[in-house]
Each structure stands twice: as structure tokens, then as C-alpha cells.
């Protein structure tokens, strides 16, 4: 089970935002990798990949997005929120079968 | 660049089956698993199943075992998702997504809305 906090995050433009994702068990695979990724979904659009394997930014993702964490606790940070960053953020794990998603965190502008 | 194009909206009656297609382009089709994810209205995503375009091997989440069938056509770079015995709980947007080398879902289709209504 992946538990995300907060459920909702009102942020001021230009200010940082942080989202937590906690797993009920370690997400370290037997191959040594941790298959924890972050997705962003704007209303009416499919999710898009931001970060894979805890901290690897996907191609084209701005460097204001960063991921960190180990084992069971992971964090997505946005250094300076921009208007296009609104939407719902999901963590997802592929270490264990079946692949699961966190409950989502809605980021909105104050 | 890599792209996934899905079929259009479907409206089905309870008990019926639905097929959603997903056409891959812009990359070697057989090199990446395709995952299917659905999202009910106002809910988070839910993973359903994956298929290996290279071998045709599939695996589905326990919740969907016996109801979901994935197939592929390598000649046309198409993947098909069939879901049977539909109920109103299957009303959702269905997405296909490419699995990257590090297991993340890096390319997504635009989504297919399936509405189950009597």
C-alpha cells in the first residue's frame, strides 16, 4: 500500500511544494533497484511520467522537479511551483506484483 | 517520437464485452511491454495487466483475472485489451502505457472512455 500525503496542497506560485509517498514495505527489489516513480496528471489528460527509480527525471521534465527517498519513504519536491504544475500527483511502485498507485495529491494554486 | 493512439469511446450494456485498441508508433514495437491502466471517474489510476509485444506473454492483476484478455499484432504494432462481463463499475477511462526499461510508464495513450449503462 502506498500512502500519499498531503491529500491536497494549496501553494503560492513560486513557492516550493513537497509530496510524501510512504510504502508499507520496502520497495527495494531483489535486483537492488527501487522501482518507485512519480506521475503528474492534469484534468482531462492522461498521466505523464515525471520521475522513475526514485530520482531519475524523465526526458523533458523541468529540473524544478526532484525525487528522493529510500526503502519505504519517498518525496517529490517542486522547488518553485508554476501554474502548469497544478493537477494530481501519483506515486507508483513496480517492485511488487501487482503494480500499485498512491492515492494522489492534488496541487492547486492559492 | 514514441506515441500510443487508442480507439474511441465505447458505450456498452451490462454483461457485454469491450475491446480497446492501442497503436504504437515511433519506436520498436516489440522492445517495450505495454501496460493497461484504468481510471474510474474521480478516482486514481488502477493497473490492470501487461503484455509483452515480443512474446505475447501477459499478466493481469488478480482483480481482473478471467475477465481481461490482452493480445497483440506485431505486423501492425497494435495491442488489444478485451474486458468481458462488464458492469457499471467498469465505467472508466482506459489507458495503454509503454513500460520503459526501468519499469516506469513513460508514454501514455490519450485514453478511451468506456461507459457501461443499461
PDB file of N, CA and C in Angstrom, chain A residues 19-61:
ATOM      1  N   UNK A  19       5.649  16.516  -1.648  1.00  0.00           N
ATOM      2  CA  UNK A  19       4.653  15.445  -1.553  1.00  0.00           C
ATOM      3  C   UNK A  19       5.349  14.190  -1.043  1.00  0.00           C
ATOM      4  N   UNK A  20       4.722  13.552  -0.083  1.00  0.00           N
ATOM      5  CA  UNK A  20       5.292  12.351   0.514  1.00  0.00           C
ATOM      6  C   UNK A  20       4.555  11.107   0.032  1.00  0.00           C
ATOM      7  N   UNK A  21       5.290  10.038  -0.125  1.00  0.00           N
ATOM      8  CA  UNK A  21       4.734   8.738  -0.501  1.00  0.00           C
ATOM      9  C   UNK A  21       5.385   7.701   0.404  1.00  0.00           C
ATOM     10  N   UNK A  22       4.559   7.031   1.164  1.00  0.00           N
ATOM     11  CA  UNK A  22       5.082   6.045   2.108  1.00  0.00           C
ATOM     12  C   UNK A  22       4.538   4.663   1.767  1.00  0.00           C
ATOM     13  N   UNK A  23       5.414   3.693   1.725  1.00  0.00           N
ATOM     14  CA  UNK A  23       5.022   2.311   1.454  1.00  0.00           C
ATOM     15  C   UNK A  23       4.978   1.507   2.748  1.00  0.00           C
ATOM     16  N   UNK A  24       4.098   0.536   2.785  1.00  0.00           N
ATOM     17  CA  UNK A  24       4.003  -0.295   3.981  1.00  0.00           C
ATOM     18  C   UNK A  24       5.095  -1.373   4.025  1.00  0.00           C
ATOM     19  N   UNK A  25       5.901  -1.449   2.976  1.00  0.00           N
ATOM     20  CA  UNK A  25       7.057  -2.334   2.993  1.00  0.00           C
ATOM     21  C   UNK A  25       8.132  -1.764   2.075  1.00  0.00           C
ATOM     22  N   UNK A  26       9.365  -2.194   2.283  1.00  0.00           N
ATOM     23  CA  UNK A  26      10.465  -1.673   1.495  1.00  0.00           C
ATOM     24  C   UNK A  26      10.243  -1.959   0.011  1.00  0.00           C
ATOM     25  N   UNK A  27      10.518  -0.957  -0.817  1.00  0.00           N
ATOM     26  CA  UNK A  27      10.342  -1.097  -2.253  1.00  0.00           C
ATOM     27  C   UNK A  27      11.647  -1.442  -2.974  1.00  0.00           C
ATOM     28  N   UNK A  28      12.634  -1.883  -2.223  1.00  0.00           N
ATOM     29  CA  UNK A  28      13.879  -2.312  -2.844  1.00  0.00           C
ATOM     30  C   UNK A  28      13.675  -3.691  -3.452  1.00  0.00           C
ATOM     31  N   UNK A  29      13.878  -3.793  -4.743  1.00  0.00           N
ATOM     32  CA  UNK A  29      13.721  -5.050  -5.466  1.00  0.00           C
ATOM     33  C   UNK A  29      14.917  -5.962  -5.166  1.00  0.00           C
ATOM     34  N   UNK A  30      14.747  -7.257  -5.424  1.00  0.00           N
ATOM     35  CA  UNK A  30      15.860  -8.178  -5.205  1.00  0.00           C
ATOM     36  C   UNK A  30      17.034  -7.871  -6.119  1.00  0.00           C
ATOM     37  N   UNK A  31      16.791  -7.122  -7.198  1.00  0.00           N
ATOM     38  CA  UNK A  31      17.898  -6.747  -8.077  1.00  0.00           C
ATOM     39  C   UNK A  31      18.620  -5.496  -7.593  1.00  0.00           C
ATOM     40  N   UNK A  32      18.182  -4.952  -6.460  1.00  0.00           N
ATOM     41  CA  UNK A  32      18.833  -3.791  -5.874  1.00  0.00           C
ATOM     42  C   UNK A  32      18.226  -2.463  -6.267  1.00  0.00           C
ATOM     43  N   UNK A  33      17.386  -2.436  -7.298  1.00  0.00           N
ATOM     44  CA  UNK A  33      16.743  -1.196  -7.705  1.00  0.00           C
ATOM     45  C   UNK A  33      15.455  -0.964  -6.907  1.00  0.00           C
ATOM     46  N   UNK A  34      15.047   0.283  -6.864  1.00  0.00           N
ATOM     47  CA  UNK A  34      13.786   0.656  -6.222  1.00  0.00           C
ATOM     48  C   UNK A  34      12.896   1.266  -7.288  1.00  0.00           C
ATOM     49  N   UNK A  35      11.850   0.535  -7.627  1.00  0.00           N
ATOM     50  CA  UNK A  35      11.006   0.930  -8.762  1.00  0.00           C
ATOM     51  C   UNK A  35       9.832   1.794  -8.305  1.00  0.00           C
ATOM     52  N   UNK A  36      10.189   2.982  -7.848  1.00  0.00           N
ATOM     53  CA  UNK A  36       9.219   3.957  -7.402  1.00  0.00           C
ATOM     54  C   UNK A  36       9.265   5.136  -8.363  1.00  0.00           C
ATOM     55  N   UNK A  37       8.131   5.457  -8.955  1.00  0.00           N
ATOM     56  CA  UNK A  37       8.104   6.569  -9.889  1.00  0.00           C
ATOM     57  C   UNK A  37       6.984   7.537  -9.528  1.00  0.00           C
ATOM     58  N   UNK A  38       7.034   8.709 -10.138  1.00  0.00           N
ATOM     59  CA  UNK A  38       6.049   9.766  -9.911  1.00  0.00           C
ATOM     60  C   UNK A  38       5.416  10.174 -11.239  1.00  0.00           C
ATOM     61  N   UNK A  39       4.100  10.346 -11.192  1.00  0.00           N
ATOM     62  CA  UNK A  39       3.330  10.771 -12.345  1.00  0.00           C
ATOM     63  C   UNK A  39       2.584  12.061 -12.019  1.00  0.00           C
ATOM     64  N   UNK A  40       2.309  12.839 -13.047  1.00  0.00           N
ATOM     65  CA  UNK A  40       1.525  14.070 -12.907  1.00  0.00           C
ATOM     66  C   UNK A  40       0.361  13.999 -13.873  1.00  0.00           C
ATOM     67  N   UNK A  41      -0.821  14.329 -13.398  1.00  0.00           N
ATOM     68  CA  UNK A  41      -2.000  14.289 -14.267  1.00  0.00           C
ATOM     69  C   UNK A  41      -2.762  15.603 -14.169  1.00  0.00           C
ATOM     70  N   UNK A  42      -2.915  16.255 -15.289  1.00  0.00           N
ATOM     71  CA  UNK A  42      -3.750  17.455 -15.360  1.00  0.00           C
ATOM     72  C   UNK A  42      -5.172  17.013 -15.682  1.00  0.00           C
ATOM     73  N   UNK A  43      -6.168  17.815 -15.327  1.00  0.00           N
ATOM     74  CA  UNK A  43      -7.563  17.426 -15.584  1.00  0.00           C
ATOM     75  C   UNK A  43      -7.797  17.117 -17.055  1.00  0.00           C
ATOM     76  N   UNK A  44      -8.451  15.986 -17.296  1.00  0.00           N
ATOM     77  CA  UNK A  44      -8.806  15.608 -18.650  1.00  0.00           C
ATOM     78  C   UNK A  44      -7.670  15.077 -19.493  1.00  0.00           C
ATOM     79  N   UNK A  45      -6.506  14.888 -18.894  1.00  0.00           N
ATOM     80  CA  UNK A  45      -5.354  14.387 -19.637  1.00  0.00           C
ATOM     81  C   UNK A  45      -4.847  13.083 -19.031  1.00  0.00           C
ATOM     82  N   UNK A  46      -4.110  12.297 -19.833  1.00  0.00           N
ATOM     83  CA  UNK A  46      -3.502  11.105 -19.240  1.00  0.00           C
ATOM     84  C   UNK A  46      -2.381  11.491 -18.299  1.00  0.00           C
ATOM     85  N   UNK A  47      -2.023  10.608 -17.399  1.00  0.00           N
ATOM     86  CA  UNK A  47      -0.845  10.879 -16.566  1.00  0.00           C
ATOM     87  C   UNK A  47       0.397  10.993 -17.445  1.00  0.00           C
ATOM     88  N   UNK A  48       1.394  11.699 -16.918  1.00  0.00           N
ATOM     89  CA  UNK A  48       2.675  11.747 -17.604  1.00  0.00           C
ATOM     90  C   UNK A  48       3.773  11.474 -16.588  1.00  0.00           C
ATOM     91  N   UNK A  49       4.807  10.802 -17.065  1.00  0.00           N
ATOM     92  CA  UNK A  49       5.902  10.427 -16.177  1.00  0.00           C
ATOM     93  C   UNK A  49       6.783  11.628 -15.856  1.00  0.00           C
ATOM     94  N   UNK A  50       7.054  11.788 -14.569  1.00  0.00           N
ATOM     95  CA  UNK A  50       7.992  12.814 -14.122  1.00  0.00           C
ATOM     96  C   UNK A  50       9.335  12.205 -13.747  1.00  0.00           C
ATOM     97  N   UNK A  51       9.271  11.199 -12.883  1.00  0.00           N
ATOM     98  CA  UNK A  51      10.481  10.645 -12.270  1.00  0.00           C
ATOM     99  C   UNK A  51      10.348   9.134 -12.159  1.00  0.00           C
ATOM    100  N   UNK A  52      11.434   8.423 -12.436  1.00  0.00           N
ATOM    101  CA  UNK A  52      11.466   6.980 -12.270  1.00  0.00           C
ATOM    102  C   UNK A  52      12.585   6.601 -11.304  1.00  0.00           C
ATOM    103  N   UNK A  53      12.503   5.411 -10.779  1.00  0.00           N
ATOM    104  CA  UNK A  53      13.515   4.881  -9.844  1.00  0.00           C
ATOM    105  C   UNK A  53      13.943   5.930  -8.821  1.00  0.00           C
ATOM    106  N   UNK A  54      12.961   6.445  -8.152  1.00  0.00           N
ATOM    107  CA  UNK A  54      13.091   7.407  -7.034  1.00  0.00           C
ATOM    108  C   UNK A  54      13.467   8.823  -7.497  1.00  0.00           C
ATOM    109  N   UNK A  55      14.494   8.933  -8.369  1.00  0.00           N
ATOM    110  CA  UNK A  55      15.055  10.267  -8.568  1.00  0.00           C
ATOM    111  C   UNK A  55      15.485  10.577 -10.006  1.00  0.00           C
ATOM    112  N   UNK A  56      15.238   9.690 -10.949  1.00  0.00           N
ATOM    113  CA  UNK A  56      15.656   9.939 -12.332  1.00  0.00           C
ATOM    114  C   UNK A  56      14.589  10.713 -13.075  1.00  0.00           C
ATOM    115  N   UNK A  57      14.909  11.971 -13.398  1.00  0.00           N
ATOM    116  CA  UNK A  57      13.931  12.802 -14.123  1.00  0.00           C
ATOM    117  C   UNK A  57      13.771  12.293 -15.541  1.00  0.00           C
ATOM    118  N   UNK A  58      12.520  12.204 -15.994  1.00  0.00           N
ATOM    119  CA  UNK A  58      12.234  11.777 -17.359  1.00  0.00           C
ATOM    120  C   UNK A  58      12.608  12.896 -18.319  1.00  0.00           C
ATOM    121  N   UNK A  59      12.853  12.503 -19.562  1.00  0.00           N
ATOM    122  CA  UNK A  59      13.231  13.458 -20.591  1.00  0.00           C
ATOM    123  C   UNK A  59      12.229  14.598 -20.690  1.00  0.00           C
ATOM    124  N   UNK A  60      12.731  15.832 -20.660  1.00  0.00           N
ATOM    125  CA  UNK A  60      11.872  16.994 -20.826  1.00  0.00           C
ATOM    126  C   UNK A  60      11.251  17.519 -19.546  1.00  0.00           C
ATOM    127  N   UNK A  61      11.433  16.809 -18.450  1.00  0.00           N
ATOM    128  CA  UNK A  61      10.868  17.261 -17.173  1.00  0.00           C
ATOM    129  C   UNK A  61      11.761  18.362 -16.595  1.00  0.00           C
TER     130      UNK A  61
END
